[in-house]
Coordinates of C-alpha atoms in Angstrom, one line a residue:
M1 CA 0.0 0.0 0.0
L2 CA 1.2 3.5 -0.9
H3 CA 0.9 5.9 2.1
E4 CA 2.6 9.1 0.8
L5 CA 4.1 10.4 -2.4
H6 CA 6.4 13.4 -2.5
I7 CA 7.2 15.0 -5.8
R8 CA 9.8 17.7 -6.5
N9 CA 10.5 19.6 -9.7
L10 CA 8.7 17.0 -11.9
G11 CA 6.9 18.6 -14.9
V12 CA 4.8 21.5 -13.7
I13 CA 5.0 20.4 -10.1
E14 CA 7.6 22.3 -8.1
E15 CA 7.0 20.5 -4.9
A16 CA 4.0 18.6 -3.6
T17 CA 3.0 15.8 -1.2
A18 CA 0.0 13.6 -1.7
E19 CA -1.3 11.3 1.0
F20 CA -3.2 8.2 0.1
S21 CA -5.4 6.0 2.3
T22 CA -7.0 2.6 1.8
G23 CA -9.9 2.3 -0.6
L24 CA -10.3 4.4 -3.7
S25 CA -8.4 7.6 -4.1
V26 CA -9.3 9.8 -7.1
V27 CA -7.0 12.4 -8.6
T28 CA -8.6 15.3 -10.5
G29 CA -7.6 18.7 -11.8
E30 CA -7.8 21.1 -14.7
T31 CA -6.3 20.3 -18.0
G32 CA -2.6 20.9 -17.9
A33 CA -2.4 20.9 -14.2
G34 CA -0.2 17.9 -14.1
K35 CA -2.5 15.1 -13.0
T36 CA -0.5 12.6 -14.9
M37 CA 2.6 13.6 -13.0
V38 CA 1.3 11.4 -10.2
V39 CA 1.3 8.4 -12.4
S40 CA 4.7 9.5 -13.9
S41 CA 6.1 9.6 -10.4
L42 CA 4.9 6.1 -9.7
R43 CA 6.3 4.9 -12.9
L44 CA 9.7 6.2 -11.9
L45 CA 9.4 4.4 -8.6
S46 CA 8.6 1.3 -10.6
G47 CA 11.9 1.4 -12.3
H48 CA 10.7 2.7 -15.7
R49 CA 13.1 4.7 -17.9
A50 CA 14.0 8.1 -16.6
D51 CA 13.2 11.0 -19.0
A52 CA 15.2 14.1 -18.6
S53 CA 12.5 16.1 -20.3
R54 CA 10.3 15.6 -17.2
V55 CA 12.6 17.7 -15.1
R56 CA 11.0 21.1 -14.4
N57 CA 12.5 24.0 -16.4
G58 CA 15.2 25.7 -14.4
A59 CA 15.8 22.8 -12.0
D60 CA 18.9 20.7 -12.0
K61 CA 17.0 17.5 -11.0
A62 CA 13.6 16.0 -10.2
S63 CA 13.0 13.7 -7.3
V64 CA 10.2 11.3 -6.3
E65 CA 9.8 9.6 -3.0
G66 CA 7.2 7.0 -2.0
I67 CA 6.4 5.5 1.4
F68 CA 4.9 2.0 1.2
S69 CA 3.7 -0.6 3.6
A70 CA 6.1 -3.6 4.0
D71 CA 3.6 -6.4 4.9
S72 CA 4.9 -8.8 2.2
A73 CA 7.4 -11.6 2.8
A74 CA 8.7 -11.0 -0.8
V75 CA 9.3 -7.3 0.1
D76 CA 11.0 -8.2 3.3
E77 CA 13.3 -10.6 1.5
L78 CA 14.2 -8.0 -1.1
V79 CA 14.9 -5.4 1.5
E80 CA 17.2 -7.9 3.3
Q81 CA 19.0 -8.6 0.1
V82 CA 19.9 -5.0 -0.6
G83 CA 20.9 -4.5 3.1
G84 CA 18.2 -1.9 3.8
Y85 CA 15.9 -1.5 6.7
V86 CA 12.2 -1.3 7.4
D87 CA 11.1 1.6 9.6
D88 CA 7.9 0.9 11.6
G89 CA 6.6 -1.4 9.0
E90 CA 7.2 1.0 6.1
V91 CA 9.7 1.0 3.2
I92 CA 10.8 4.2 1.4
A93 CA 11.6 4.1 -2.3
S94 CA 13.0 7.1 -4.1
R95 CA 14.3 8.1 -7.5
T96 CA 16.1 11.2 -8.7
V97 CA 16.5 12.3 -12.4
N98 CA 19.1 14.8 -13.4
A99 CA 18.5 17.3 -16.2
T100 CA 21.3 15.5 -18.0
G101 CA 19.2 12.3 -18.0
R102 CA 21.2 10.3 -15.3
S103 CA 19.1 8.9 -12.5
R104 CA 19.7 7.3 -9.1
A105 CA 17.4 4.9 -7.2
H106 CA 17.2 4.1 -3.5
L107 CA 15.2 1.5 -1.7
A108 CA 15.0 1.1 2.1
G109 CA 17.9 3.5 2.6
K110 CA 20.3 1.8 0.1
T111 CA 21.3 2.8 -3.4
V112 CA 20.1 0.2 -5.8
A113 CA 19.7 -0.3 -9.6
A114 CA 16.5 0.9 -11.2
G115 CA 15.7 -2.8 -11.9
V116 CA 15.6 -3.5 -8.2
L117 CA 12.9 -0.8 -7.8
G118 CA 11.0 -2.5 -10.6
E119 CA 11.2 -5.8 -8.7
F120 CA 10.0 -4.1 -5.6
A121 CA 7.1 -2.4 -7.4
G122 CA 6.2 -5.7 -8.9
H123 CA 5.2 -6.9 -5.4
V124 CA 3.2 -3.8 -4.3
I125 CA 1.8 -1.8 -7.3
T126 CA 0.2 -2.2 -10.7
I127 CA -0.1 0.7 -13.1
H128 CA -2.7 0.9 -15.9
G129 CA -2.6 3.6 -18.5
Q130 CA -3.2 4.0 -22.2
N131 CA 0.0 2.2 -23.1
D132 CA -1.1 -0.7 -20.8
Q133 CA -4.4 -0.8 -22.8
L134 CA -2.3 -1.3 -25.9
R135 CA -0.4 -4.1 -24.3
L136 CA -3.7 -5.8 -23.6
L137 CA -3.8 -6.5 -27.3
D138 CA -0.6 -8.5 -27.1
P139 CA -1.5 -12.3 -27.4
V140 CA 1.2 -13.2 -24.9
R141 CA -0.4 -10.9 -22.3
Q142 CA -3.8 -12.2 -23.1
L143 CA -2.5 -15.7 -22.5
G144 CA -1.0 -14.5 -19.2
A145 CA -4.3 -13.0 -18.1
L146 CA -6.1 -16.4 -18.8
D147 CA -3.4 -18.3 -16.8
D148 CA -3.7 -15.8 -13.9
Y149 CA -7.5 -16.3 -13.8
A150 CA -7.2 -20.0 -13.9
G151 CA -4.4 -20.1 -11.3
L152 CA -2.1 -22.0 -13.7
G153 CA 1.1 -20.3 -12.6
E154 CA 2.6 -23.4 -11.0
K155 CA 1.7 -25.6 -14.0
V156 CA 3.2 -23.0 -16.4
A157 CA 6.4 -23.0 -14.4
T158 CA 6.6 -26.8 -14.4
Y159 CA 6.1 -26.8 -18.2
Q160 CA 8.8 -24.1 -18.7
A161 CA 11.3 -26.1 -16.6
R162 CA 10.7 -29.3 -18.6
R163 CA 10.9 -27.4 -21.9
A164 CA 14.2 -25.8 -20.8
E165 CA 15.6 -29.3 -20.0
W166 CA 14.4 -30.6 -23.4
L167 CA 16.0 -27.6 -25.2
R168 CA 19.3 -28.1 -23.3
L169 CA 19.5 -31.7 -24.3
D170 CA 18.4 -31.0 -27.9
K171 CA 21.0 -28.3 -28.2
D172 CA 23.7 -30.7 -26.9
L173 CA 22.6 -33.4 -29.4
R174 CA 22.7 -31.0 -32.3
R175 CA 26.1 -29.7 -31.3
R176 CA 27.5 -33.2 -31.2
M177 CA 25.9 -34.2 -34.5
E178 CA 27.1 -31.1 -36.3
A179 CA 30.6 -31.2 -34.9
R180 CA 31.0 -34.9 -34.7
R181 CA 34.3 -35.0 -36.7
D182 CA 35.9 -32.1 -34.9
L183 CA 34.8 -33.5 -31.5
A184 CA 36.2 -36.9 -32.5
L185 CA 39.6 -35.3 -33.2
E186 CA 39.4 -33.3 -30.0
S187 CA 38.4 -36.4 -28.1
E188 CA 41.3 -38.4 -29.4
T189 CA 43.8 -35.6 -28.5
L190 CA 42.4 -35.3 -25.0
Q191 CA 42.3 -39.1 -24.5
R192 CA 46.0 -39.4 -25.4
A193 CA 46.9 -36.5 -23.1
V194 CA 45.0 -38.1 -20.2
E195 CA 46.7 -41.5 -20.8
A196 CA 50.1 -39.8 -20.9
I197 CA 49.5 -38.1 -17.6
D198 CA 48.1 -41.4 -16.1
E199 CA 51.2 -43.2 -17.3
I200 CA 53.4 -40.8 -15.5
D201 CA 51.1 -41.1 -12.5
P202 CA 52.1 -37.9 -10.7
Q203 CA 51.2 -37.3 -7.1
P204 CA 50.1 -34.0 -5.7
G205 CA 53.1 -31.8 -4.9
E206 CA 55.5 -34.5 -6.1
D207 CA 57.6 -32.2 -8.3
V208 CA 58.4 -30.0 -5.3
E209 CA 59.2 -33.0 -3.1
V210 CA 61.5 -34.6 -5.8
K211 CA 63.4 -31.3 -6.3
A212 CA 64.1 -31.0 -2.5
Q213 CA 65.3 -34.7 -2.4
I214 CA 67.6 -34.1 -5.3
K215 CA 69.1 -31.1 -3.6
R216 CA 69.8 -33.1 -0.5
L217 CA 71.4 -36.0 -2.4
Q218 CA 73.6 -33.7 -4.5
A219 CA 75.0 -32.4 -1.2
A220 CA 75.3 -35.9 0.4
D221 CA 79.0 -36.4 -0.3
D222 CA 80.0 -33.1 1.2
I223 CA 77.8 -33.7 4.2
R224 CA 79.3 -37.2 4.7
A225 CA 82.9 -36.0 4.4
G226 CA 82.3 -33.2 6.9
L227 CA 80.7 -35.5 9.4
Q228 CA 83.6 -37.9 9.1
R229 CA 86.2 -35.2 9.6
A230 CA 84.3 -34.0 12.7
Q231 CA 84.2 -37.5 14.1
A232 CA 87.9 -38.0 13.3
A233 CA 88.7 -34.9 15.2
L234 CA 86.9 -36.3 18.2
D235 CA 87.9 -39.9 18.0
G236 CA 91.3 -39.8 16.3
M237 CA 90.3 -41.9 13.2
D238 CA 93.4 -42.5 11.0
G239 CA 93.8 -42.0 7.3
L240 CA 90.7 -39.9 6.9
S241 CA 90.3 -37.2 4.2
G242 CA 93.9 -37.2 3.0
D243 CA 95.4 -37.8 6.5
D244 CA 94.2 -34.4 7.6
F245 CA 94.6 -35.5 11.2
G246 CA 97.6 -37.8 10.8
D247 CA 98.0 -40.5 13.5
S248 CA 97.3 -38.1 16.4
E249 CA 94.8 -39.0 19.0
G250 CA 91.4 -37.5 18.9
A251 CA 89.9 -34.8 21.1
S252 CA 88.0 -37.3 23.2
A253 CA 91.2 -39.3 24.1
L254 CA 93.2 -36.2 24.9
V255 CA 90.5 -34.8 27.2
S256 CA 90.3 -38.3 28.8
Q257 CA 94.1 -38.2 29.3
A258 CA 93.9 -34.7 30.8
T259 CA 91.1 -35.9 33.2
N260 CA 93.2 -38.7 34.4
E261 CA 96.2 -36.4 35.0
M262 CA 94.0 -34.0 37.0
T263 CA 92.5 -36.8 39.0
N264 CA 95.9 -38.1 40.0
L265 CA 97.0 -34.6 41.2
T266 CA 94.0 -34.3 43.6
D267 CA 95.6 -36.8 45.9
T268 CA 98.7 -34.6 46.5
E269 CA 96.7 -31.3 46.5
A270 CA 96.9 -29.2 49.7
E271 CA 93.7 -28.6 51.6
G272 CA 91.6 -25.8 50.0
G273 CA 92.8 -26.3 46.4
N274 CA 90.6 -26.4 43.3
L275 CA 92.2 -29.2 41.2
S276 CA 89.4 -31.6 42.1
D277 CA 86.8 -29.2 40.6
L278 CA 88.9 -29.0 37.4
A279 CA 89.1 -32.7 37.2
D280 CA 85.3 -33.0 37.6
R281 CA 84.7 -30.4 34.8
L282 CA 87.1 -32.2 32.5
G283 CA 85.1 -35.4 33.2
E284 CA 81.9 -33.7 32.1
V285 CA 83.6 -32.5 28.9
S286 CA 84.7 -36.1 28.2
V287 CA 81.2 -37.4 28.6
L288 CA 79.8 -34.6 26.4
L289 CA 82.3 -35.3 23.6
A290 CA 81.4 -39.0 23.7
D291 CA 77.7 -38.1 23.3
I292 CA 78.5 -35.7 20.4
S293 CA 80.6 -38.4 18.7
S294 CA 77.7 -40.9 19.0
E295 CA 75.2 -38.5 17.4
I296 CA 77.6 -37.7 14.6
G297 CA 77.8 -41.4 13.9
Q298 CA 74.0 -41.6 13.7
A299 CA 73.9 -38.6 11.4
L300 CA 76.4 -40.4 9.1
L301 CA 74.0 -43.4 8.9
D302 CA 71.1 -41.1 7.9
V303 CA 72.9 -39.4 5.0
P304 CA 71.0 -40.5 1.8
D305 CA 72.6 -43.0 -0.5
P306 CA 73.9 -41.2 -3.6
D307 CA 72.8 -44.1 -5.7
E308 CA 69.2 -42.9 -5.3
L309 CA 70.0 -39.7 -7.2
D310 CA 69.9 -41.2 -10.7
G311 CA 66.4 -42.5 -10.1
L312 CA 65.2 -39.2 -8.7
L313 CA 66.7 -37.3 -11.7
Q314 CA 64.9 -39.6 -14.1
R315 CA 61.6 -39.0 -12.2
Q316 CA 62.1 -35.3 -12.4
T317 CA 62.5 -35.5 -16.1
Q318 CA 59.2 -37.4 -16.4
L319 CA 57.5 -34.8 -14.3
R320 CA 58.8 -32.0 -16.4
E321 CA 57.0 -33.5 -19.4
L322 CA 53.8 -32.4 -17.7
R323 CA 54.7 -28.7 -18.2
K324 CA 53.0 -28.9 -21.6
Y325 CA 49.7 -29.0 -19.7
A326 CA 50.4 -26.8 -16.7
V327 CA 53.3 -25.1 -14.9
D328 CA 53.4 -27.7 -12.1
V329 CA 52.2 -31.2 -11.2
D330 CA 49.1 -29.9 -9.3
G331 CA 48.0 -27.8 -12.3
A332 CA 48.5 -30.9 -14.6
L333 CA 46.3 -33.0 -12.4
A334 CA 43.6 -30.3 -12.4
W335 CA 43.9 -30.1 -16.2
R336 CA 43.5 -33.9 -16.4
D337 CA 40.4 -33.9 -14.3
Q338 CA 38.9 -31.2 -16.6
A339 CA 39.8 -33.1 -19.6
R340 CA 38.1 -36.2 -18.3
E341 CA 34.9 -34.2 -17.7
R342 CA 35.2 -32.8 -21.2
L343 CA 35.6 -36.3 -22.6
E344 CA 32.5 -37.5 -20.8
S345 CA 30.5 -34.6 -22.2
M346 CA 31.7 -35.0 -25.8
D347 CA 31.3 -38.7 -26.2
V348 CA 30.4 -39.0 -29.9
S349 CA 30.2 -42.7 -30.2
D350 CA 27.1 -44.2 -31.8
E351 CA 26.0 -45.6 -28.5
A352 CA 26.3 -42.2 -26.8
L353 CA 24.5 -40.4 -29.5
Q354 CA 21.6 -42.9 -29.4
K355 CA 21.4 -42.5 -25.7
L356 CA 21.2 -38.8 -26.0
Q357 CA 18.6 -39.0 -28.7
D358 CA 16.5 -41.2 -26.4
E359 CA 17.0 -38.6 -23.6
V360 CA 15.9 -35.8 -25.9
A361 CA 12.8 -37.7 -27.0
A362 CA 11.9 -38.5 -23.4
A363 CA 12.4 -34.9 -22.3
R364 CA 10.2 -33.6 -25.2
D365 CA 7.5 -36.1 -24.3
A366 CA 7.6 -35.0 -20.7
A367 CA 7.3 -31.3 -21.7
R368 CA 4.5 -32.1 -24.2
E369 CA 2.6 -34.1 -21.5
V370 CA 2.5 -31.0 -19.3
A371 CA 1.7 -28.7 -22.2
E372 CA -1.3 -30.8 -23.2
D373 CA -2.5 -30.8 -19.6
L374 CA -2.0 -27.1 -19.5
S375 CA -3.9 -26.6 -22.8
S376 CA -6.9 -28.6 -21.5
A377 CA -7.0 -26.5 -18.3
R378 CA -6.9 -23.3 -20.4
V379 CA -9.7 -24.5 -22.6
R380 CA -11.9 -25.2 -19.6
A381 CA -11.0 -21.9 -17.9
S382 CA -11.5 -19.9 -21.1
K383 CA -15.3 -20.5 -21.1
K384 CA -15.7 -19.3 -17.5
F385 CA -13.3 -16.4 -18.1
S386 CA -15.2 -15.3 -21.2
K387 CA -18.5 -15.4 -19.3
A388 CA -17.1 -13.4 -16.3
V389 CA -15.5 -10.7 -18.5
T390 CA -18.7 -10.4 -20.6
E391 CA -20.8 -9.9 -17.6
E392 CA -18.5 -7.1 -16.4
I393 CA -18.4 -5.2 -19.7
R394 CA -22.2 -5.5 -20.1
G395 CA -22.4 -4.0 -16.6
L396 CA -20.3 -1.2 -18.1
H397 CA -23.0 -0.6 -20.7
M398 CA -21.1 -2.2 -23.5
S399 CA -23.4 -4.3 -25.7
A400 CA -20.9 -6.9 -26.7
E401 CA -19.4 -10.3 -25.7
I402 CA -15.8 -11.2 -25.0
R403 CA -14.7 -14.6 -26.2
V404 CA -11.4 -16.2 -25.3
D405 CA -10.3 -18.4 -28.2
V406 CA -7.7 -21.0 -27.2
R407 CA -6.2 -22.8 -30.2
Q408 CA -3.1 -24.5 -31.3
P409 CA -1.0 -23.5 -34.3
G410 CA -2.2 -25.4 -37.4
E411 CA -5.4 -26.4 -35.7
K412 CA -7.6 -24.7 -38.3
A413 CA -5.8 -26.7 -41.0
G414 CA -6.6 -29.9 -39.1
E415 CA -3.0 -30.4 -38.0
K416 CA -1.8 -31.3 -34.5
A417 CA 0.4 -28.7 -32.9
D418 CA 4.0 -29.8 -32.6
E419 CA 5.6 -26.6 -31.5
L420 CA 6.4 -26.4 -27.8
G421 CA 6.6 -22.6 -27.4
P422 CA 7.7 -20.6 -24.4
H423 CA 4.2 -20.7 -23.0
G424 CA 3.0 -24.1 -24.2
I425 CA 1.3 -25.3 -27.3
D426 CA -1.6 -22.7 -27.3
E427 CA -2.3 -19.4 -28.9
V428 CA -4.9 -17.2 -27.1
E429 CA -6.9 -14.5 -28.8
F430 CA -9.4 -12.2 -27.1
Q431 CA -12.3 -11.7 -29.4
L432 CA -15.0 -9.0 -29.4
V433 CA -18.5 -10.1 -30.5
Q434 CA -20.8 -7.3 -31.6
G435 CA -23.8 -7.5 -33.9
G436 CA -23.1 -11.1 -34.7
N437 CA -19.6 -10.3 -35.9
V438 CA -16.6 -11.9 -34.3
N439 CA -13.4 -10.0 -34.5
P440 CA -10.1 -9.9 -32.7
L441 CA -10.1 -7.4 -29.8
A442 CA -7.0 -5.9 -31.3
G443 CA -8.7 -4.8 -34.5
S444 CA -12.2 -3.9 -33.5
A445 CA -12.3 -2.2 -30.1
S446 CA -12.2 1.6 -29.8
G447 CA -10.2 3.4 -27.1
G448 CA -13.2 3.6 -24.8
E449 CA -14.1 0.0 -25.3
L450 CA -10.5 -1.1 -24.5
S451 CA -10.7 0.9 -21.3
R452 CA -13.8 -0.9 -20.2
V453 CA -12.5 -4.3 -21.2
M454 CA -9.3 -3.7 -19.3
L455 CA -11.2 -2.6 -16.2
A456 CA -13.5 -5.6 -16.5
L457 CA -10.4 -7.9 -16.7
E458 CA -9.0 -6.3 -13.6
V459 CA -12.2 -6.8 -11.7
V460 CA -12.4 -10.5 -12.8
L461 CA -8.7 -11.2 -12.0
A462 CA -8.9 -9.4 -8.7
A463 CA -11.7 -11.6 -7.6
G464 CA -9.3 -14.6 -7.5
T465 CA -6.5 -12.8 -5.6
K466 CA -6.0 -12.1 -1.9
G467 CA -5.8 -8.4 -2.6
G468 CA -3.7 -5.9 -0.7
R469 CA -2.1 -4.4 -3.9
T470 CA -2.0 -0.8 -5.1
M471 CA -3.7 -0.4 -8.5
V472 CA -3.2 2.8 -10.4
F473 CA -5.4 3.7 -13.3
D474 CA -4.5 6.6 -15.6
E475 CA -7.7 7.9 -17.3
V476 CA -9.1 4.5 -17.7
D477 CA -12.4 6.2 -18.4
A478 CA -11.2 7.9 -21.5
G479 CA -13.8 8.0 -24.2
V480 CA -16.6 7.0 -21.8
G481 CA -19.4 9.0 -20.3
G482 CA -23.0 8.8 -18.9
K483 CA -24.1 5.6 -17.2
A484 CA -21.0 3.8 -18.3
A485 CA -18.9 6.2 -16.3
V486 CA -21.0 5.5 -13.2
E487 CA -20.5 1.8 -13.7
I488 CA -16.7 2.4 -14.1
G489 CA -16.7 4.2 -10.8
R490 CA -18.7 1.4 -9.2
R491 CA -16.2 -1.2 -10.3
L492 CA -13.3 0.8 -9.3
A493 CA -14.9 1.1 -5.9
K494 CA -15.4 -2.7 -5.9
L495 CA -11.7 -3.3 -6.6
A496 CA -10.9 -0.9 -3.7
V497 CA -12.7 -3.1 -1.2
D498 CA -9.7 -5.4 -1.0
N499 CA -7.1 -3.3 -2.7
Q500 CA -5.8 0.3 -2.7
V501 CA -6.9 1.9 -5.9
I502 CA -5.7 5.3 -7.3
V503 CA -7.4 6.6 -10.4
V504 CA -6.6 9.7 -12.4
T505 CA -9.9 10.8 -13.9
H506 CA -11.7 13.7 -15.6
L507 CA -15.2 12.2 -15.1
P508 CA -17.2 13.4 -12.0
Q509 CA -19.2 10.1 -12.1
V510 CA -16.0 8.3 -11.3
A511 CA -14.6 10.9 -8.9
A512 CA -17.8 10.7 -6.8
F513 CA -16.9 7.1 -5.8
G514 CA -13.6 8.1 -4.2
D515 CA -13.0 7.5 -0.6
A516 CA -10.4 10.3 -0.8
H517 CA -10.1 13.0 -3.4
V518 CA -6.7 14.4 -4.4
Y519 CA -6.8 17.7 -6.3
V520 CA -4.0 19.0 -8.6
A521 CA -4.3 22.8 -8.9
K522 CA -2.3 25.0 -11.2
A523 CA -1.2 28.6 -10.9
T524 CA -0.2 30.3 -14.1
A525 CA 2.4 33.1 -14.1
A526 CA 3.8 35.2 -17.0
D527 CA 6.6 32.8 -17.6
S528 CA 5.7 29.5 -15.8
V529 CA 3.0 27.2 -14.6
T530 CA 3.2 25.8 -11.1
S531 CA 1.0 23.0 -9.7
S532 CA 0.2 22.0 -6.2
V533 CA -1.4 18.8 -4.8
R534 CA -3.7 18.6 -1.8
T535 CA -6.4 16.3 -0.4
L536 CA -9.9 17.9 -0.5
S537 CA -12.4 18.1 2.4
E538 CA -16.0 17.0 1.8
D539 CA -17.1 20.5 1.0
E540 CA -14.2 21.0 -1.3
R541 CA -15.1 17.7 -3.0
V542 CA -18.6 19.0 -3.8
E543 CA -17.1 22.2 -5.3
E544 CA -14.7 20.2 -7.5
L545 CA -17.4 17.8 -8.7
S546 CA -19.5 20.8 -9.5
R547 CA -16.7 22.3 -11.5
M548 CA -16.2 19.0 -13.3
L549 CA -19.9 18.7 -14.1
A550 CA -20.6 22.3 -15.2
G551 CA -17.2 23.8 -15.8
L552 CA -17.9 26.4 -13.1
E553 CA -19.4 26.4 -9.6
S554 CA -23.2 27.1 -9.5
E555 CA -26.1 26.2 -7.3
T556 CA -27.4 23.8 -9.9
G557 CA -23.9 22.2 -10.4
R558 CA -23.5 21.9 -6.6
A559 CA -26.9 20.3 -6.2
H560 CA -26.0 17.8 -8.9
A561 CA -22.6 17.1 -7.3
E562 CA -24.2 16.4 -3.9
E563 CA -26.7 14.1 -5.6
L564 CA -23.9 12.3 -7.4
M565 CA -22.0 11.8 -4.2
A566 CA -25.1 10.5 -2.4
M567 CA -25.6 8.0 -5.2
A568 CA -22.0 6.9 -5.1
T569 CA -22.1 6.5 -1.3
E570 CA -25.3 4.4 -1.5
A571 CA -23.8 2.2 -4.2
K572 CA -20.6 1.6 -2.2
A573 CA -22.6 0.6 0.8
K574 CA -24.0 -2.3 -1.3
L575 CA -20.6 -3.6 -2.4

């Protein structure tokens, strides 16, 4: 529901705020006052194209802001997606248009794309104007109206999902058939590459590990020689590394000898000497040197065997062959996995193609089964829909009948439809029956008749919905007058029982049914026209209806206006 609309520098409106309540709100005003700017504002909030020519002369930008109720789960979800917030159950949508043509959109306090405003508006508001009447002539929209009436949305979605699967499989089959030779060559190349990688059988990270092992093995001789010299220095091993140490005793033996000497001296030491401490410390050094020598020996045993180097170098050469597929082993493994997936998807053997042909046929049959069920449901609903719309347009003083013709392409020629279109196997045409003549609605209805048919459709479709939407009608009563205008007002009021309805009208018969009356007034200066928007009181409504009836306020016009309002009040009480 729309609570408030604020307009600034849009068309002839410099700044105005309009408040809307539940029920039927009518918008009236003199010609050129800017009544349609209300609808233009709502179109901007619905994500429609921003037109720089709408910016008021002398202003750098125009802005529109609407405050809506947020009592829809879909709206809550959308607001959450954009990261916005709901304030006291209300959502604010706004749009600004620069004089240069650029525009910005905001929803729930966040900057969004105009398309997001369109998605938001799709949940809360529906706008009907003369362009919308023309869209009523589109066969696809006529089909959509029938589906909405019959509640076939879920069945249509099921059909479209199955059709999409059939088209996907069919496209894959055609691609394989048309490129069978090229795919066969590609398949052979990929298969050889996969086999080559499998033959090498690389392990994740193996190239890094092999490189590190080779580096260690290449340094093994130097490491072994160094350890041996260190052990010789400790233990006095002879003939090592070119007799670097000669036949001299090692450090361990010399330290042991020094320990013995110091121990012997302790017996002759005078009281209070420190030779005993020195002997103990030399003993500790001797034990430590023995431990170090033992650990060096263990380290010598752990030095890799240089004979392994040749095998590792050969393995490194094998792994380097994988660089034609990727820079490292892990990349080559990933490439192999992708190649296998590609091979599975491009199997062009006779068996694979036959299997795919069977899948295509099965998918098509599944889609057609739903399409035929959908078609039968449409045919059944079309009769009820035709009757309901006809009753409504006759209530609008239109002596005609609406028929909904559901047929399949080629049906008139006695052929069975074979085309699974985006919406099924049906074509729908709304027909206008007048004076015994049956003609397509698109080629036989006048502007006023289209207005009444559209309103009748809305009334019929609204009867099957839960309501709660905002419906905007821009001069839906164009080309209509007299009793038909009264009936239009009555049906708009009927729609407003469960929905918020806003109608821009020039007919007093329609305006009299309003629960609220918004008046657009213009003030003309020498070089500009400025309009204002305000909600009329009951007395002001009588004055405005009098003006609309007689063109000026008079006692007769006022009496007629009061009579018209009384009639409308009585009629609404019966809804």
